[in-house]
Short mmCIF file of C-alpha atoms and ligand atoms in Angstrom, two decimals:
data_model
loop_
_atom_site.label_atom_id
_atom_site.label_comp_id
_atom_site.label_asym_id
_atom_site.label_seq_id
_atom_site.Cartn_x
_atom_site.Cartn_y
_atom_site.Cartn_z
CA UNK G 639 0.05 -0.02 0.25
CA UNK G 640 1.37 3.30 -0.83
CA UNK G 641 1.90 5.55 2.30
CA UNK G 642 0.17 8.86 1.97
CA UNK G 643 2.57 11.86 1.27
CA UNK G 644 2.39 14.99 3.55
CA UNK G 645 2.03 18.20 1.94
CA UNK G 646 5.57 20.54 1.23
CA UNK G 647 6.14 22.40 4.56
CA UNK G 648 7.30 25.29 2.87
CA UNK G 649 5.82 27.38 -0.30
CA UNK G 650 7.88 28.81 -3.43
CA UNK G 651 9.01 32.22 -3.73
CA UNK G 652 11.77 31.86 -6.44
CA UNK G 653 11.24 29.66 -9.56
CA UNK G 654 13.31 28.51 -11.91
CA UNK G 655 12.11 27.64 -15.35
CA UNK G 656 12.60 24.16 -16.66
CA UNK G 657 12.99 23.89 -20.42
CA UNK G 658 10.59 20.74 -21.92
CA UNK G 659 11.68 18.93 -24.76
CA UNK G 660 10.05 16.57 -27.28
CA UNK G 661 10.89 13.45 -26.98
CA UNK G 662 12.39 13.19 -30.98
CA UNK G 663 14.64 16.13 -29.16
CA UNK G 664 15.86 14.31 -26.59
CA UNK G 665 16.33 11.04 -28.67
CA UNK G 666 18.77 13.37 -30.51
CA UNK G 667 20.52 14.62 -27.57
CA UNK G 668 21.03 11.38 -25.84
CA UNK G 669 22.91 10.15 -29.21
CA UNK G 670 25.23 13.17 -29.34
CA UNK G 671 25.91 12.56 -25.78
CA UNK G 672 27.05 9.28 -26.50
CA UNK G 673 24.14 7.87 -24.73
CA UNK G 674 26.19 9.09 -21.38
CA UNK G 675 24.12 11.78 -19.28
CA UNK G 676 27.13 13.12 -17.59
CA UNK G 677 27.59 14.78 -21.67
CA UNK G 678 24.09 16.03 -21.38
CA UNK G 679 23.36 19.70 -20.91
CA UNK G 680 21.49 20.63 -17.64
CA UNK G 681 19.46 22.77 -19.68
CA UNK G 682 18.19 19.77 -21.67
CA UNK G 683 17.03 17.75 -18.42
CA UNK G 684 13.76 18.66 -16.87
CA UNK G 685 13.63 16.58 -13.70
CA UNK G 686 17.92 15.89 -12.59
CA UNK G 687 17.85 12.58 -10.22
CA UNK G 688 21.49 12.86 -10.59
CA UNK G 689 22.81 13.63 -6.96
CA UNK G 690 21.69 14.85 -3.87
CA UNK G 691 25.13 16.88 -3.33
CA UNK G 692 25.23 20.55 -3.88
CA UNK G 693 21.50 20.96 -5.23
CA UNK G 694 19.65 21.62 -2.64
CA UNK G 695 17.16 25.22 -2.16
CA UNK G 696 18.22 27.36 -0.05
CA UNK G 697 15.73 29.01 2.58
CA UNK G 698 14.84 32.49 2.63
CA UNK G 699 16.77 32.55 6.05
CA UNK G 700 19.47 31.29 4.09
CA UNK G 701 19.30 34.37 1.25
CA UNK G 702 19.28 36.97 3.95
CA UNK G 703 22.01 35.18 5.89
CA UNK G 704 24.33 36.05 2.93
CA UNK G 705 24.03 39.56 3.34
CA UNK G 706 25.75 39.25 6.35
CA UNK G 707 29.14 37.44 5.17
CA UNK G 708 31.93 38.75 6.68
CA UNK G 709 34.54 38.27 4.03
CA UNK G 710 38.00 38.70 6.17
CA UNK G 711 40.82 36.59 5.79
CA UNK G 712 41.23 35.88 9.66
CA UNK G 713 39.22 36.44 12.66
CA UNK G 714 35.96 36.32 10.36
CA UNK G 715 32.78 36.60 12.17
CA UNK G 716 31.01 34.38 9.72
CA UNK G 717 32.67 31.66 11.29
CA UNK G 718 32.32 31.99 14.93
CA UNK G 719 28.92 31.77 13.85
CA UNK G 720 29.49 28.42 12.06
CA UNK G 721 31.12 27.21 15.02
CA UNK G 722 28.62 27.81 17.72
CA UNK G 723 26.45 26.04 15.22
CA UNK G 724 28.20 23.07 14.56
CA UNK G 725 29.11 22.85 18.30
CA UNK G 726 25.97 23.26 19.74
CA UNK G 727 24.93 20.15 17.32
CA UNK G 728 28.00 17.92 17.64
CA UNK G 729 29.57 19.02 21.05
CA UNK G 730 32.54 18.98 19.28
CA UNK G 731 34.18 22.56 20.38
CA UNK G 732 36.78 22.49 17.60
CA UNK G 733 35.51 23.24 14.15
CA UNK G 734 37.38 23.79 10.74
CA UNK G 735 36.01 24.77 7.64
CA UNK G 736 37.02 23.27 4.28
CA UNK G 737 36.00 23.59 1.08
CA UNK G 738 33.69 20.72 0.61
CA UNK G 739 33.80 16.77 2.23
CA UNK G 740 36.52 15.80 0.24
CA UNK G 741 39.06 18.71 1.92
CA UNK G 742 38.12 17.50 4.84
CA UNK G 743 39.08 13.62 3.79
CA UNK G 744 42.39 14.77 2.54
CA UNK G 745 43.35 16.57 6.07
CA UNK G 746 42.24 14.19 7.98
CA UNK G 747 43.98 11.26 6.55
CA UNK G 748 47.04 13.05 5.82
CA UNK G 749 46.97 13.28 9.51
CA UNK G 750 46.19 10.02 10.84
CA UNK G 751 47.10 7.32 7.98
CA UNK G 752 50.45 5.62 7.71
CA UNK G 753 51.19 2.86 4.79
CA UNK G 754 50.08 -0.42 5.65
CA UNK G 755 47.52 0.41 8.30
CA UNK G 756 43.64 -0.57 8.09
CA UNK G 757 40.65 1.80 8.51
CA UNK G 758 37.47 0.02 9.20
CA UNK G 759 34.20 1.52 8.88
CA UNK G 760 30.49 0.36 7.88
CA UNK G 761 31.21 1.12 3.94
CA UNK G 762 33.54 4.02 2.61
CA UNK G 763 32.02 6.54 0.47
CA UNK G 764 34.07 6.15 -3.15
CA UNK G 765 36.11 9.77 -2.60
CA UNK G 766 36.50 8.68 1.19
CA UNK G 767 38.02 5.51 0.37
CA UNK G 768 40.42 6.78 -2.93
CA UNK G 769 41.85 9.43 -0.26
CA UNK G 770 42.57 6.24 2.46
CA UNK G 771 44.20 4.46 -0.42
CA UNK G 772 46.29 7.60 -1.94
CA UNK G 773 47.98 7.44 1.81
CA UNK G 774 48.53 4.23 1.68
CA UNK G 775 45.60 2.67 4.00
CA UNK G 776 43.47 -0.36 3.58
CA UNK G 777 39.73 0.68 3.52
CA UNK G 778 37.46 -2.14 5.40
CA UNK G 779 33.97 -2.15 4.56
CA UNK G 780 32.35 -4.10 7.34
CA UNK G 781 28.94 -3.27 6.84
CA UNK G 782 26.22 -6.18 8.03
CA UNK G 783 25.50 -8.34 5.72
CA UNK G 784 22.10 -7.26 5.48
CA UNK G 785 23.36 -3.90 4.19
CA UNK G 786 24.49 -6.45 0.69
CA UNK G 787 21.43 -7.43 -0.01
CA UNK G 788 18.94 -5.72 -1.84
CA UNK G 789 15.92 -7.59 -0.78
CA UNK G 790 16.45 -7.66 2.93
CA UNK G 791 14.08 -5.62 4.39
CA UNK G 792 16.13 -4.39 7.55
CA UNK G 793 15.72 -0.94 9.61
CA UNK G 794 19.33 -0.27 10.06
CA UNK G 795 21.36 -1.29 7.00
CA UNK G 796 23.90 1.15 7.21
CA UNK G 797 25.32 -1.07 10.67
CA UNK G 798 28.32 -1.98 11.06
CA UNK G 799 29.19 -5.86 11.88
CA UNK G 800 30.42 -5.25 15.56
CA UNK G 801 31.88 -9.14 15.18
CA UNK G 802 33.95 -7.84 12.46
CA UNK G 803 35.18 -4.90 13.78
CA UNK G 804 36.13 -6.80 16.83
CA UNK G 805 38.26 -9.11 15.41
CA UNK G 806 40.13 -6.24 13.07
CA UNK G 807 40.77 -4.21 16.44
CA UNK G 808 41.82 -7.14 18.30
CA UNK G 809 44.30 -8.72 15.14
CA UNK G 810 45.89 -5.24 14.07
CA UNK G 811 45.58 -3.06 17.73
CA UNK G 812 45.41 0.51 18.05
CA UNK G 813 49.10 0.94 16.02
CA UNK G 814 47.48 -0.45 13.20
CA UNK G 815 43.87 0.80 13.05
CA UNK G 816 44.61 4.69 13.03
CA UNK G 817 40.78 5.39 13.20
CA UNK G 818 37.20 3.60 12.90
CA UNK G 819 34.81 5.71 10.56
CA UNK G 820 31.00 5.70 10.23
CA UNK G 821 29.17 6.94 7.57
CA UNK G 822 25.36 8.34 8.48
CA UNK G 823 23.74 7.14 6.53
CA UNK G 824 25.44 5.10 4.47
CA UNK G 825 25.77 6.35 0.83
CA UNK G 826 27.37 3.43 -0.76
CA UNK G 827 24.94 0.80 0.06
CA UNK G 828 21.44 3.35 -0.54
CA UNK G 829 21.67 5.86 2.34
CA UNK G 830 20.98 2.90 4.63
CA UNK G 831 20.72 4.44 8.26
CA UNK G 832 23.04 3.41 11.47
CA UNK G 833 21.18 2.34 14.84
CA UNK G 834 22.41 4.22 17.97
CA UNK G 835 22.90 1.15 19.83
CA UNK G 836 25.31 0.03 16.59
CA UNK G 837 27.04 2.92 17.16
CA UNK G 838 27.11 2.69 20.69
CA UNK G 839 28.71 -0.52 20.61
CA UNK G 840 31.23 0.50 17.58
CA UNK G 841 32.23 3.12 20.46
CA UNK G 842 32.42 0.85 23.24
CA UNK G 843 34.71 -1.10 21.29
CA UNK G 844 36.91 1.73 20.07
CA UNK G 845 36.98 3.00 23.44
CA UNK G 846 38.36 -0.54 24.70
CA UNK G 847 41.32 -0.91 22.04
CA UNK G 848 41.83 2.94 21.74
CA UNK G 849 41.46 3.79 18.64
CA UNK G 850 39.67 6.78 17.75
CA UNK G 851 35.98 6.93 16.39
CA UNK G 852 34.81 9.36 13.36
CA UNK G 853 31.79 10.09 11.42
CA UNK G 854 31.17 10.88 7.99
CA UNK G 855 28.20 13.16 8.89
CA UNK G 856 27.27 14.01 5.19
CA UNK G 857 23.69 13.02 5.85
CA UNK G 858 23.45 12.94 9.79
CA UNK G 859 19.96 14.71 10.19
CA UNK G 860 18.34 12.09 7.68
CA UNK G 861 19.98 9.45 9.70
CA UNK G 862 19.32 11.16 13.28
CA UNK G 863 15.56 10.84 11.55
CA UNK G 864 15.89 7.34 10.99
CA UNK G 865 16.51 6.67 14.34
CA UNK G 866 13.71 8.76 16.03
CA UNK G 867 11.27 7.06 13.34
CA UNK G 868 12.89 3.17 14.02
CA UNK G 869 14.50 2.77 17.38
CA UNK G 870 12.83 1.55 20.29
CA UNK G 871 13.00 4.56 23.04
CA UNK G 872 13.75 7.33 20.34
CA UNK G 873 9.95 8.11 19.41
CA UNK G 874 9.51 10.77 21.95
CA UNK G 875 13.19 12.40 21.96
CA UNK G 876 13.77 15.98 20.39
CA UNK G 877 15.88 15.31 16.78
CA UNK G 878 18.51 17.68 18.45
CA UNK G 879 19.14 15.68 21.20
CA UNK G 880 19.22 12.56 19.46
CA UNK G 881 21.73 13.91 17.08
CA UNK G 882 23.93 15.27 20.23
CA UNK G 883 23.73 12.11 21.62
CA UNK G 884 25.11 10.11 18.44
CA UNK G 885 27.86 12.91 18.22
CA UNK G 886 28.86 12.33 21.96
CA UNK G 887 29.86 8.68 20.77
CA UNK G 888 32.78 10.02 18.30
CA UNK G 889 36.01 11.63 18.49
CA UNK G 890 35.07 13.95 15.74
CA UNK G 891 33.70 14.25 12.18
CA UNK G 892 33.70 15.07 8.51
CA UNK G 893 31.12 16.61 6.93
CA UNK G 894 30.20 17.62 2.80
CA UNK G 895 27.91 20.11 3.94
CA UNK G 896 26.38 19.89 0.07
CA UNK G 897 23.89 17.16 1.74
CA UNK G 898 22.71 17.85 5.02
CA UNK G 899 24.14 21.79 5.33
CA UNK G 900 21.33 22.34 2.76
CA UNK G 901 23.96 24.32 0.87
CA UNK G 902 25.49 24.24 -2.65
CA UNK G 903 29.11 23.76 -1.61
CA UNK G 904 31.63 23.67 1.75
CA UNK G 905 32.52 21.25 4.41
CA UNK G 906 33.92 20.99 7.94
CA UNK G 907 35.60 18.61 10.19
CA UNK G 908 35.04 19.32 14.03
CA UNK G 909 37.00 17.87 17.06
CA UNK G 910 36.55 17.02 20.54
CA UNK G 911 40.04 17.18 21.01
CA UNK G 912 42.50 20.15 20.77
CA UNK G 913 45.66 18.39 19.42
CA UNK G 914 43.77 16.82 16.45
CA UNK G 915 42.46 20.15 15.80
CA UNK G 916 45.53 22.05 16.13
CA UNK G 917 47.21 19.22 13.45
CA UNK G 918 44.46 19.91 11.12
CA UNK G 919 44.80 23.61 10.83
CA UNK G 920 48.31 23.01 10.00
CA UNK G 921 47.24 21.42 6.99
CA UNK G 922 44.26 23.51 6.09
CA UNK G 923 46.29 26.52 5.61
CA UNK G 924 48.64 24.34 3.08
CA UNK G 925 45.35 22.80 1.42
CA UNK G 926 42.21 24.72 2.18
CA UNK G 927 43.00 27.92 3.21
CA UNK G 928 43.34 29.84 7.03
CA UNK G 929 41.19 28.57 9.58
CA UNK G 930 38.74 30.85 9.91
CA UNK G 931 37.33 30.32 6.06
CA UNK G 932 38.75 26.93 5.16
CA UNK G 933 38.51 27.36 1.10
CA UNK G 934 34.90 28.66 1.69
CA UNK G 935 33.35 32.42 1.53
CA UNK G 936 32.33 34.25 4.22
CA UNK G 937 28.70 34.58 2.77
CA UNK G 938 28.91 30.69 2.50
CA UNK G 939 29.80 30.03 6.30
CA UNK G 940 26.67 31.72 7.11
CA UNK G 941 24.31 29.74 4.90
CA UNK G 942 25.47 26.87 6.09
CA UNK G 943 25.16 27.85 9.81
CA UNK G 944 21.95 28.59 9.29
CA UNK G 945 21.36 25.36 7.21
CA UNK G 946 22.40 23.08 9.62
CA UNK G 947 19.81 24.46 12.11
CA UNK G 948 16.90 24.15 9.24
CA UNK G 949 17.66 20.83 8.50
CA UNK G 950 16.87 19.66 12.13
CA UNK G 951 13.17 20.49 11.53
CA UNK G 952 11.41 17.92 12.30
CA UNK G 953 8.69 18.54 9.76
CA UNK G 954 11.29 19.21 7.16
CA UNK G 955 12.77 16.16 7.80
CA UNK G 956 9.49 13.91 7.46
CA UNK G 957 8.60 15.32 4.36
CA UNK G 958 12.13 14.61 2.64
CA UNK G 959 12.47 11.09 4.05
CA UNK G 960 8.33 10.61 3.04
CA UNK G 961 8.92 11.95 -0.52
CA UNK G 962 11.56 9.53 -1.08
CA UNK G 963 9.56 6.41 0.58
CA UNK G 964 6.45 7.76 -1.21
CA UNK G 965 8.75 7.40 -4.91
CA UNK G 966 9.80 3.77 -4.16
CA UNK G 967 6.31 2.83 -3.13
CA UNK G 968 4.64 3.76 -6.25
CA UNK G 969 7.52 1.73 -8.13
CA UNK G 970 7.03 -1.23 -5.87
CA UNK G 971 3.13 -1.34 -6.06
CA UNK G 972 3.53 -2.27 -9.86
CA UNK G 973 6.40 -4.55 -8.82
CA UNK G 974 9.34 -2.77 -10.01
CA UNK G 975 12.49 -3.97 -8.58
CA UNK G 976 14.07 -1.79 -5.90
CA UNK G 977 16.20 -2.00 -3.07
CA UNK G 978 14.50 -2.19 -0.08
CA UNK G 979 14.00 -0.07 2.40
CA UNK G 980 14.31 2.58 0.47
CA UNK G 981 17.53 5.25 2.10
CA UNK G 982 17.27 8.64 3.15
CA UNK G 983 18.42 10.45 0.01
CA UNK G 984 17.58 8.24 -2.79
CA UNK G 985 15.82 5.09 -4.59
CA UNK G 986 17.93 2.40 -5.99
CA UNK G 987 16.26 0.40 -8.89
CA UNK G 988 18.01 -2.79 -9.70
CA UNK G 989 18.66 -3.36 -13.73
CA UNK G 990 19.09 -6.76 -13.76
CA UNK G 991 15.90 -7.54 -12.64
CA UNK G 992 13.81 -5.12 -14.08
CA UNK G 993 15.26 -5.99 -17.74
CA UNK G 994 16.61 -9.50 -16.93
CA UNK G 995 16.28 -10.40 -20.92
CA UNK G 996 19.55 -8.04 -20.98
CA UNK G 997 22.61 -9.92 -20.07
CA UNK G 998 24.53 -7.43 -17.74
CA UNK G 999 27.82 -7.36 -20.47
CA UNK G 1000 24.74 -4.98 -21.88
CA UNK G 1001 24.26 -2.67 -19.48
CA UNK G 1002 20.74 -3.16 -17.81
CA UNK G 1003 20.75 -0.07 -15.53
CA UNK G 1004 22.62 2.35 -18.11
CA UNK G 1005 19.91 1.17 -20.26
CA UNK G 1006 16.82 2.24 -18.15
CA UNK G 1007 19.09 5.59 -17.62
CA UNK G 1008 19.29 6.09 -20.69
CA UNK G 1009 15.29 4.97 -21.49
CA UNK G 1010 14.63 7.61 -18.55
CA UNK G 1011 15.58 10.98 -20.24
CA UNK G 1012 14.31 9.79 -23.90
CA UNK G 1013 11.03 9.03 -22.05
CA UNK G 1014 11.01 12.17 -19.77
CA UNK G 1015 13.91 14.50 -19.71
CA UNK G 1016 14.73 12.86 -16.48
CA UNK G 1017 18.30 12.17 -15.45
CA UNK G 1018 19.51 9.49 -13.24
CA UNK G 1019 22.76 7.58 -12.69
CA UNK G 1020 23.84 4.41 -13.00
CA UNK G 1021 26.16 2.83 -10.76
CA UNK G 1022 26.78 -0.65 -11.65
CA UNK G 1023 28.60 -2.19 -14.99
CA UNK G 1024 29.60 0.49 -16.45
CA UNK G 1025 30.97 2.07 -12.98
CA UNK G 1026 32.16 -0.64 -11.35
CA UNK G 1027 33.55 -3.83 -13.64
CA UNK G 1028 36.93 -4.66 -13.31
CA UNK G 1029 39.62 -6.46 -15.23
CA UNK G 1030 41.43 -9.36 -14.04
CA UNK G 1031 45.51 -8.11 -14.01
CA UNK G 1032 46.48 -11.51 -15.39
CA UNK G 1033 43.88 -12.70 -17.82
CA UNK G 1034 42.24 -9.18 -18.65
CA UNK G 1035 39.06 -11.34 -17.78
CA UNK G 1036 35.80 -8.63 -16.97
CA UNK G 1037 34.75 -8.75 -13.33
CA UNK G 1038 31.66 -7.73 -13.29
CA UNK G 1039 29.88 -6.08 -10.09
CA UNK G 1040 27.05 -7.88 -8.37
CA UNK G 1041 24.78 -5.55 -8.29
CA UNK G 1042 23.78 -2.85 -11.39
CA UNK G 1043 21.87 -0.59 -10.31
CA UNK G 1044 20.22 2.71 -11.28
CA UNK G 1045 19.89 5.88 -8.94
CA UNK G 1046 17.48 8.24 -8.49
CA UNK G 1047 18.71 10.47 -6.03
CA UNK G 1048 16.22 13.61 -4.48
CA UNK G 1049 17.65 16.98 -4.03
CA UNK G 1050 16.23 18.79 -1.06
CA UNK G 1051 13.76 21.27 -1.14
CA UNK G 1052 13.87 21.32 -4.61
CA UNK G 1053 11.41 19.29 -6.53
CA UNK G 1054 7.29 19.05 -5.67
CA UNK G 1055 5.38 15.96 -5.25
CA UNK G 1056 3.96 16.22 -8.70
CA UNK G 1057 7.65 15.96 -10.07
CA UNK G 1058 7.79 12.88 -8.00
CA UNK G 1059 4.87 11.61 -9.49
CA UNK G 1060 6.00 12.26 -12.99
CA UNK G 1061 9.02 10.30 -12.06
CA UNK G 1062 7.21 7.25 -10.89
CA UNK G 1063 4.87 7.52 -14.02
CA UNK G 1064 7.59 7.62 -16.51
CA UNK G 1065 9.69 4.69 -14.79
CA UNK G 1066 6.42 2.99 -14.49
CA UNK G 1067 5.68 3.11 -18.36
CA UNK G 1068 8.99 1.95 -19.11
CA UNK G 1069 8.57 -1.13 -16.80
CA UNK G 1070 4.88 -1.53 -18.64
CA UNK G 1071 7.02 -1.89 -22.32
CA UNK G 1072 10.62 -3.45 -20.36
CA UNK G 1073 10.26 -6.49 -23.10
CA UNK G 1074 11.37 -3.54 -25.81
CA UNK G 1075 14.64 -2.52 -24.15
CA UNK G 1076 17.58 -3.19 -25.98
CA UNK G 1077 21.30 -3.76 -24.72
CA UNK G 1078 23.88 -0.98 -25.10
CA UNK G 1079 27.38 -1.33 -26.15
CA UNK G 1080 30.65 0.83 -25.01
CA UNK G 1081 32.05 2.24 -27.94
CA UNK G 1082 34.89 4.26 -26.35
CA UNK G 1083 35.74 4.00 -22.71
CA UNK G 1084 38.69 5.77 -20.87
CA UNK G 1085 41.50 3.91 -18.20
CA UNK G 1086 40.26 5.05 -15.64
CA UNK G 1087 37.13 5.89 -13.74
CA UNK G 1088 34.90 4.90 -17.35
CA UNK G 1089 31.48 5.85 -16.51
CA UNK G 1090 32.31 9.68 -16.39
CA UNK G 1091 33.34 9.94 -20.19
CA UNK G 1092 32.54 6.74 -22.25
CA UNK G 1093 30.07 6.47 -25.11
CA UNK G 1094 27.62 3.66 -25.88
CA UNK G 1095 26.25 2.85 -28.98
CA UNK G 1096 22.61 0.49 -29.11
CA UNK G 1097 23.23 -3.42 -29.80
CA UNK G 1098 21.82 -4.30 -33.42
N1 F0G L 1158 30.96 11.15 2.33
C1 F0G L 1158 30.09 10.41 1.87
C2 F0G L 1158 29.19 9.94 2.21
C3 F0G L 1158 29.30 11.38 0.46
O1 F0G L 1158 28.10 11.13 -0.12
C4 F0G L 1158 30.06 12.40 -0.19
C5 F0G L 1158 29.41 12.57 -1.68
C6 F0G L 1158 30.93 12.57 0.47
C7 F0G L 1158 31.88 12.38 1.49
C8 F0G L 1158 32.43 13.66 -0.53
O2 F0G L 1158 31.84 14.90 -0.22
O3 F0G L 1158 31.34 15.89 -2.41
O4 F0G L 1158 31.36 17.44 -0.43
O5 F0G L 1158 33.43 16.24 -1.74
N2 F0G L 1158 28.91 12.13 -2.12
C9 F0G L 1158 28.22 13.22 -3.72
C10 F0G L 1158 27.32 11.91 -4.32
C11 F0G L 1158 29.15 13.23 -4.21
O6 F0G L 1158 26.38 12.33 -5.20
O7 F0G L 1158 26.54 11.19 -3.19
P1 F0G L 1158 32.54 16.29 -1.21
#
């Protein structure tokens, strides 16, 4: 049954016109783009679900705050305002802005990773994983087994496997494990939340083995909303209390503000401990900027400070999470195979099950991405065969990823429920005629990260 969705808890003050194209125009545009949605011009897109990162709509309070930006190199008033907000939410007194999430990742990994060390987490995001590896570390994804099964309907599929975590800590000890990273929500398996109980237990293990625990807090508010909704004992608690409790179990956090910061650019790190902060400040000066701006304009610090407070408004979060769930319900009602349950920021469709007549070598998820653009001008992204196929270094044989998914990431406060209905109906139309879908083949690919630039053609 489709759960009724609540109305938008805001009205629209400024509009951005959307260009409507015809199906025959879109057929030409996507062919010219080599059937790769990264080559499309955003003007030719009606609804853009490529990412929820940096795509939020700001509120009137954020736009007003921009005008108060203090653009000074050192000691900016806007920095102190942001620091106060971050400390009030996280409890961490030491705050360092960065230009975006990966700026924070660079600094933390440079500070703490020595070659040959292990960094356990529930599941590291791609850019985090790359930073860990670049510094010689070995990222370990220890998410619970249910987290890797698309059909497993578990409330906290982002949880870390505590037994595996303890084994790693016991085997390698604090000299070989510089820190543990909890990503909330867990983006790499669909925006799945981590329970408070799991965080508390992981923190207990970290304390026992004297290893610091950090959060990748890009979607901390969505995670805390899921705790409130799904975890016994939290229903009546205020979101801010839940958030503070969650952060209290860690030693610090890294944040891409482009998600739950409700801004278009920015990031930060925050620490409980002064000595870690001092080390981070030194690297910040080299890589990001003086520690009171860290690569951000004063006005952006102001907008972020407001965004971090707004994101904890329960009526906003309820609407946000319900909007994502509504899209999932509409698709599931007619049997579209999706990753269950939907996460906080996106719905994922299982490409292999959507079009089982298309072999994985012919990119079933990418076929759906292309059809969705042709059908309705909607941009989604394939996270599967084109993105994650590897080559056996000895035999050259292709090793396909287990999952071939299409991600529909929903930007925050941007699309109305009517837009979401258009997305659902377009996918359902394609699903009803899925037998007619044809596979794709790659006709150009780069050596690394091929999915960003490769070109496809339809099979004969
Ligand atoms: N951590 C998580 C969990 C993320 O999802 C991202 C970005 C980052 C770190 C890096 O932050 O982009 O500000 O440097 N995720 C985006 C996405 C790109 O589309 O999911 P950044």
